[in-house]
Short mmCIF file of C-alpha atoms and ligand atoms in Angstrom, two decimals:
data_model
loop_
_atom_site.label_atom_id
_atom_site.label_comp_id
_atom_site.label_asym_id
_atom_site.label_seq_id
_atom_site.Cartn_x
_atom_site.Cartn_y
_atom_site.Cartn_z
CA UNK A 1 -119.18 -53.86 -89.96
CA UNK A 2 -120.43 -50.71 -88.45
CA UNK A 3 -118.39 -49.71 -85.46
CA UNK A 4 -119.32 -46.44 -83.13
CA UNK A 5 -116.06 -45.75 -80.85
CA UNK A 6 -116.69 -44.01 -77.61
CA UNK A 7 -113.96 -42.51 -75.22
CA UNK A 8 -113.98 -40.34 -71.61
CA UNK A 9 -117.31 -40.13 -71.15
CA UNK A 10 -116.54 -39.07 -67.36
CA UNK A 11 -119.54 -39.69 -65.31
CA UNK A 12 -121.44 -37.76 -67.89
CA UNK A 13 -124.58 -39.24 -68.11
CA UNK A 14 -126.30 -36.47 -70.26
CA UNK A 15 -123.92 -36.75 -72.95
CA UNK A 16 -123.18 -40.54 -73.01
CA UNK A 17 -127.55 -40.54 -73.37
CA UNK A 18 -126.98 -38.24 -76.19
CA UNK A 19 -124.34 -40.14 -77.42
CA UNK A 20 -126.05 -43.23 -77.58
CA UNK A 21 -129.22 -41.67 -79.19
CA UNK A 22 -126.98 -40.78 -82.32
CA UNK A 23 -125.50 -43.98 -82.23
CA UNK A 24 -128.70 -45.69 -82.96
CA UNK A 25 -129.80 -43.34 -85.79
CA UNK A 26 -125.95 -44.42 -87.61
CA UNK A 27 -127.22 -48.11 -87.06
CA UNK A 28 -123.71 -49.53 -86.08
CA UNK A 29 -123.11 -53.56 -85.31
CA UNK A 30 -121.07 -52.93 -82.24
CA UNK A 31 -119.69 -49.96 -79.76
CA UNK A 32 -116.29 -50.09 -78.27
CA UNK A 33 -115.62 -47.92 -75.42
CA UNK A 34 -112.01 -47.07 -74.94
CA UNK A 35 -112.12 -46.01 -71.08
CA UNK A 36 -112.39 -43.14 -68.95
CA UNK A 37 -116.27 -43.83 -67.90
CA UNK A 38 -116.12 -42.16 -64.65
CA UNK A 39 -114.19 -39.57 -63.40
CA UNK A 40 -115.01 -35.39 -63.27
CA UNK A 41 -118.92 -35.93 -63.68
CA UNK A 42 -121.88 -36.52 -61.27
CA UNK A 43 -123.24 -39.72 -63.04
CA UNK A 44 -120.77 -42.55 -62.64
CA UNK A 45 -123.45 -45.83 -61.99
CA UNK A 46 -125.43 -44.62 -64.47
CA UNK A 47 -122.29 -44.17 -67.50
CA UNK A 48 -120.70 -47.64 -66.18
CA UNK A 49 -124.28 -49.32 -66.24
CA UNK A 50 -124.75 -48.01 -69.72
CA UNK A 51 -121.26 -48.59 -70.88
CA UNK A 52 -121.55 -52.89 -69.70
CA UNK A 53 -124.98 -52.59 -71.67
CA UNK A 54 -124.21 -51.12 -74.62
CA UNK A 55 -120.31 -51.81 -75.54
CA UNK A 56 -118.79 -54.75 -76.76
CA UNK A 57 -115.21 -54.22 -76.40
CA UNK A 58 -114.08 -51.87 -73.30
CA UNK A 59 -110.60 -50.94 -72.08
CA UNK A 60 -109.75 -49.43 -69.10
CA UNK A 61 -108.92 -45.93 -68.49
CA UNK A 62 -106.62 -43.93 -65.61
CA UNK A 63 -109.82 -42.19 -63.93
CA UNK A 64 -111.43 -46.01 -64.03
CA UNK A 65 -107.78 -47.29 -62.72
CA UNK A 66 -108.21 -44.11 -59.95
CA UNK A 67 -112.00 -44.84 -58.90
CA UNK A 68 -111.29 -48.28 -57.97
CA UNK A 69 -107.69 -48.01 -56.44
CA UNK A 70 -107.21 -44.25 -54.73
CA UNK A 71 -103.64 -45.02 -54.66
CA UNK A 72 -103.59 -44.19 -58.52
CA UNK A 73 -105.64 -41.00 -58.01
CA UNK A 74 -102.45 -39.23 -57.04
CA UNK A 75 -101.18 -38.62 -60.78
CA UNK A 76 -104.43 -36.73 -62.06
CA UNK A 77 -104.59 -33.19 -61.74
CA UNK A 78 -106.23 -31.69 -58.14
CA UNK A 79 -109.83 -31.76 -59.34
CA UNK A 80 -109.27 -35.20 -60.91
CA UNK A 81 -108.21 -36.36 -57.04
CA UNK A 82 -111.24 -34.90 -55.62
CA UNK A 83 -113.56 -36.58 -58.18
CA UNK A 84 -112.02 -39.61 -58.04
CA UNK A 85 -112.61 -39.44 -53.95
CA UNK A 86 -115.96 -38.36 -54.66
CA UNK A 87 -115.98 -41.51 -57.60
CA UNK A 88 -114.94 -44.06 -55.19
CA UNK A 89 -117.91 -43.47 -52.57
CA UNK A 90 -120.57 -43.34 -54.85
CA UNK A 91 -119.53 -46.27 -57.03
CA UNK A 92 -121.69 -49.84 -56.08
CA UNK A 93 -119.31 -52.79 -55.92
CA UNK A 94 -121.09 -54.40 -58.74
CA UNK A 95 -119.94 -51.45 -60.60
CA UNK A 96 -116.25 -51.19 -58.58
CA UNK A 97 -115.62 -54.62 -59.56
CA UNK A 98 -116.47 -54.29 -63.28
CA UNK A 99 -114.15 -51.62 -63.60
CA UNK A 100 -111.25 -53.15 -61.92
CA UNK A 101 -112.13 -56.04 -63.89
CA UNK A 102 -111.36 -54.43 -67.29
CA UNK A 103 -108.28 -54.86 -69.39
CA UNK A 104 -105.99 -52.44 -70.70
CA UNK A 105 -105.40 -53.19 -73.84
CA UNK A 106 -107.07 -55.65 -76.39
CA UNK A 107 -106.87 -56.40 -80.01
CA UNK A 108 -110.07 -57.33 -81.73
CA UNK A 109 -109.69 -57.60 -85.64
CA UNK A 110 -108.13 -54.66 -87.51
CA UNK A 111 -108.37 -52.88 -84.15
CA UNK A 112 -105.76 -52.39 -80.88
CA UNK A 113 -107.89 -50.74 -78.31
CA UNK A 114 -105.98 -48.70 -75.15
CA UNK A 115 -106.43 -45.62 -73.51
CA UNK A 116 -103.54 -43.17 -74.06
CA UNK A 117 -100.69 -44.72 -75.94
CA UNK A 118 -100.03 -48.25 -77.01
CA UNK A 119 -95.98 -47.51 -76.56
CA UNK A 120 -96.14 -48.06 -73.06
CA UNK A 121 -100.44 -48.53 -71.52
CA UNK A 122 -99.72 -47.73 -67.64
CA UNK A 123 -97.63 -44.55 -68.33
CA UNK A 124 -100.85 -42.47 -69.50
CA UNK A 125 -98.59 -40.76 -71.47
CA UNK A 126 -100.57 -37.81 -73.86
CA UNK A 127 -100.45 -38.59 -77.45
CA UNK A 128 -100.53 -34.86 -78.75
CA UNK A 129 -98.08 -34.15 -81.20
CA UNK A 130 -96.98 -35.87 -84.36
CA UNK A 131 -93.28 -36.53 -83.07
CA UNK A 132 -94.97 -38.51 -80.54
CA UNK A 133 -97.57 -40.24 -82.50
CA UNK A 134 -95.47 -40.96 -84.79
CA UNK A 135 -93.57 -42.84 -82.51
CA UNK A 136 -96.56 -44.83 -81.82
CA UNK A 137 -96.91 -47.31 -84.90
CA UNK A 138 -94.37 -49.68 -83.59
CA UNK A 139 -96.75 -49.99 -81.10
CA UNK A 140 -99.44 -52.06 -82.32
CA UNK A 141 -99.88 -54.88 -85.53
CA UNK A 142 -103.32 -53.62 -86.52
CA UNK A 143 -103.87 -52.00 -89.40
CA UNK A 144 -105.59 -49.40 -86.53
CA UNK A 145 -105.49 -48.16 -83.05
CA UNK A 146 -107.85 -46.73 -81.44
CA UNK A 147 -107.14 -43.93 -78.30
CA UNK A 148 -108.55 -41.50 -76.31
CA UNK A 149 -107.28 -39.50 -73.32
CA UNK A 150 -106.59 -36.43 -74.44
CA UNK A 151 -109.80 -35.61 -75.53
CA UNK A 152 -109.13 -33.57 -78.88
CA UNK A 153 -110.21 -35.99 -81.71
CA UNK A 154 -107.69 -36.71 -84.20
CA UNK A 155 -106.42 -39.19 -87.21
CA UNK A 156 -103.00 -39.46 -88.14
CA UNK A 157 -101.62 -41.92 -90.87
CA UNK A 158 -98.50 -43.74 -90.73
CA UNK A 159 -95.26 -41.66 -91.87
CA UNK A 160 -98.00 -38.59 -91.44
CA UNK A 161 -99.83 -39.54 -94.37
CA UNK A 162 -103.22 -37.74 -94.33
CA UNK A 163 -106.41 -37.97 -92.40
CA UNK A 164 -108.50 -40.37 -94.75
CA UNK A 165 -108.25 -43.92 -94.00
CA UNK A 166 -106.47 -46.20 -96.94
CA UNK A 167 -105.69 -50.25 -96.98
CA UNK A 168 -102.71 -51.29 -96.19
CA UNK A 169 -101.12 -48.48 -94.10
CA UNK A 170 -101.70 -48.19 -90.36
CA UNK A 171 -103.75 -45.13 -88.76
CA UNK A 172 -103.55 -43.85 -85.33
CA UNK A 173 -107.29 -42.56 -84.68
CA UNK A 174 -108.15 -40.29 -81.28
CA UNK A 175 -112.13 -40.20 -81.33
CA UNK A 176 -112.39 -37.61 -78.57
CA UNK A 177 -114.59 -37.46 -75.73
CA UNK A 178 -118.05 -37.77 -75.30
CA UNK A 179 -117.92 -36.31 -71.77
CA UNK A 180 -115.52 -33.61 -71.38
CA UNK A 181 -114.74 -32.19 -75.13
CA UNK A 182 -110.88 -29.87 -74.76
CA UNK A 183 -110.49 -28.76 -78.12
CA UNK A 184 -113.00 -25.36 -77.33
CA UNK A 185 -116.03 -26.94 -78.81
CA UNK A 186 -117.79 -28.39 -76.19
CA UNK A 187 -120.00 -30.60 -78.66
CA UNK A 188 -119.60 -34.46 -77.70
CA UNK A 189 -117.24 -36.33 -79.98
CA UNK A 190 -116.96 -39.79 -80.89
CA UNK A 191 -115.97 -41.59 -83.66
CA UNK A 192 -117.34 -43.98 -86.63
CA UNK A 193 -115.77 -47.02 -88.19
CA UNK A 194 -116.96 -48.75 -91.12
CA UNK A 195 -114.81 -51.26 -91.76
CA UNK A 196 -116.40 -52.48 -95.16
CA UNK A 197 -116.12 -48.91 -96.72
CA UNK A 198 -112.93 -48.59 -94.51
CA UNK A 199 -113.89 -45.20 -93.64
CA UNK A 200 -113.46 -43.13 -90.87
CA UNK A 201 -115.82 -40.16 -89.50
CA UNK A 202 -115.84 -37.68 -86.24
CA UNK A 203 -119.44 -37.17 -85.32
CA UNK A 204 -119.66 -34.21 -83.03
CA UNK A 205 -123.10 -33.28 -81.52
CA UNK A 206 -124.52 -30.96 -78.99
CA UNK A 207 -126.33 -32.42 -75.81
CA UNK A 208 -127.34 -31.37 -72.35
CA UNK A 209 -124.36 -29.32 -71.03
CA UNK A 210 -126.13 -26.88 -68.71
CA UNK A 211 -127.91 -30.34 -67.30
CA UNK A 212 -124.39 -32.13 -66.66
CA UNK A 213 -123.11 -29.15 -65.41
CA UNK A 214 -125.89 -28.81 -62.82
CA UNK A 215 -125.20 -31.63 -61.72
CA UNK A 216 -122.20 -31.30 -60.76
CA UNK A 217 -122.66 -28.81 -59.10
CA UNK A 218 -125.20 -30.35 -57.18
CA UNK A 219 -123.07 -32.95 -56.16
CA UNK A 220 -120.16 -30.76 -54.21
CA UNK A 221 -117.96 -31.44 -57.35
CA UNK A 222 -115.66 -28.02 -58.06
CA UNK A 223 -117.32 -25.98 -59.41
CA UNK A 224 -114.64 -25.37 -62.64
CA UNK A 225 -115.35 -28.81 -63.32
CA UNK A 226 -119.02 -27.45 -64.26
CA UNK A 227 -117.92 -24.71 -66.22
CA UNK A 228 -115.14 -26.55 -68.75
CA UNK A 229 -117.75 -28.35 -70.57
CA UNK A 230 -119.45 -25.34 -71.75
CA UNK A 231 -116.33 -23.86 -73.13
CA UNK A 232 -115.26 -27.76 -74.46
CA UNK A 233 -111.39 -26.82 -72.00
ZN1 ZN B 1 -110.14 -38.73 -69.86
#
């Protein structure tokens, strides 16, 4: 099975179209989406309508937690409260109640799905160093878990064993963001699971950045929230 993993897409409707173009080309059997579909960006009906069209597995991610219950918006950074203010008004209900309908964690197959962590799913703690990845693998049965949130892509074997995928010893695997890219290349990133081959790939591609970042300026988002996606920050 061919498996295209899709993270933080952030109400970024350019690059979640882009996204989804090179997802067809790699002719993949399913798409998981591991949360963070609205949130910074000026698209949000359009990236949740897309995401309940085109995933099969979703979890839920602190911006989605935020746009659906402000009371959560008050642990992401200042422009993160604004959007998510912003998030909540424009959201429909059929779209409000998907999200609040999503789970934050599941297991399907080889496969634990969550947002941030799988130590502890509602602290949104950042996985982003090894001492705390590594800390991780009690964390989850599968012989891989999937994350997102802090949108740098990454692999890291158990014990710290390389970056190529091998049976029988458990991966943690970051695929990045297709939305709002912060490791300075502002390329979307995603990532691709074959688990036949068992291999394991980053695809990075450019998209419509100037177009995404129009709009939100259009909308009355902050303006810096514009400009990070063309330096990938
Ligand atoms: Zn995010």
């Amino acid at each position: 099975m061919r498996i295209a993993i899709i993270s933080d897409i952030h109400s970024n409707m350019q690059a979640m179209e882009m996204a989804l173009q090179v997802i067809d080309q790699c002719r993949v059997d399913q798409v998981f989406c591991l949360g963070d579909i609205v949130g910074y960006g000026a698209n949000p009906n359009e990236c949740v309508e897309l995401v309940r069209s085109r995933c099969t597995q979703i979890v839920r991610g602190n911006h989605d937690l935020a746009a659906v219950d402000l009371s959560h918006a008050k642990h992401l950074p200042p422009h993160g409260q604004i959007a998510a203010k912003w998030t909540f008004a424009q959201l429909s209900d059929e779209n409000r109640r998907f999200l609040a309908w999503l789970p934050f964690r599941r297991v399907i197959d080889d496969c634990t799905l969550v947002h941030a962590n799988p130590g502890n799913v509602l602290s949104w703690a950042y996985v982003n160093s090894l001492e705390i990845a590594v800390c991780q693998f009690p964390h989850f049965t599968t012989p891989l878990c999937l994350i997102g949130h802090t949108h740098v892509p990454s692999v890291c074997g158990e014990n710290l064993h390389g970056s190529t995928l091998v049976k029988g010893m458990k991966f943690l695997i970051n695929v990045g963001s297709v939305g709002q890219p912060r490791d300075g290349n502002p390329q979307l990133s995603f990532g691709l699971l074959d688990t036949n081959e068992w291999t394991y790939e980053n695809i990075r591609t450019e998209y419509d950045v100037d177009g995404a970042a129009e709009a939100i300026v259009a909308a009355g988002l902050p303006r810096s929230l514009a400009l990070r996606l063309s330096q990938g920050t």
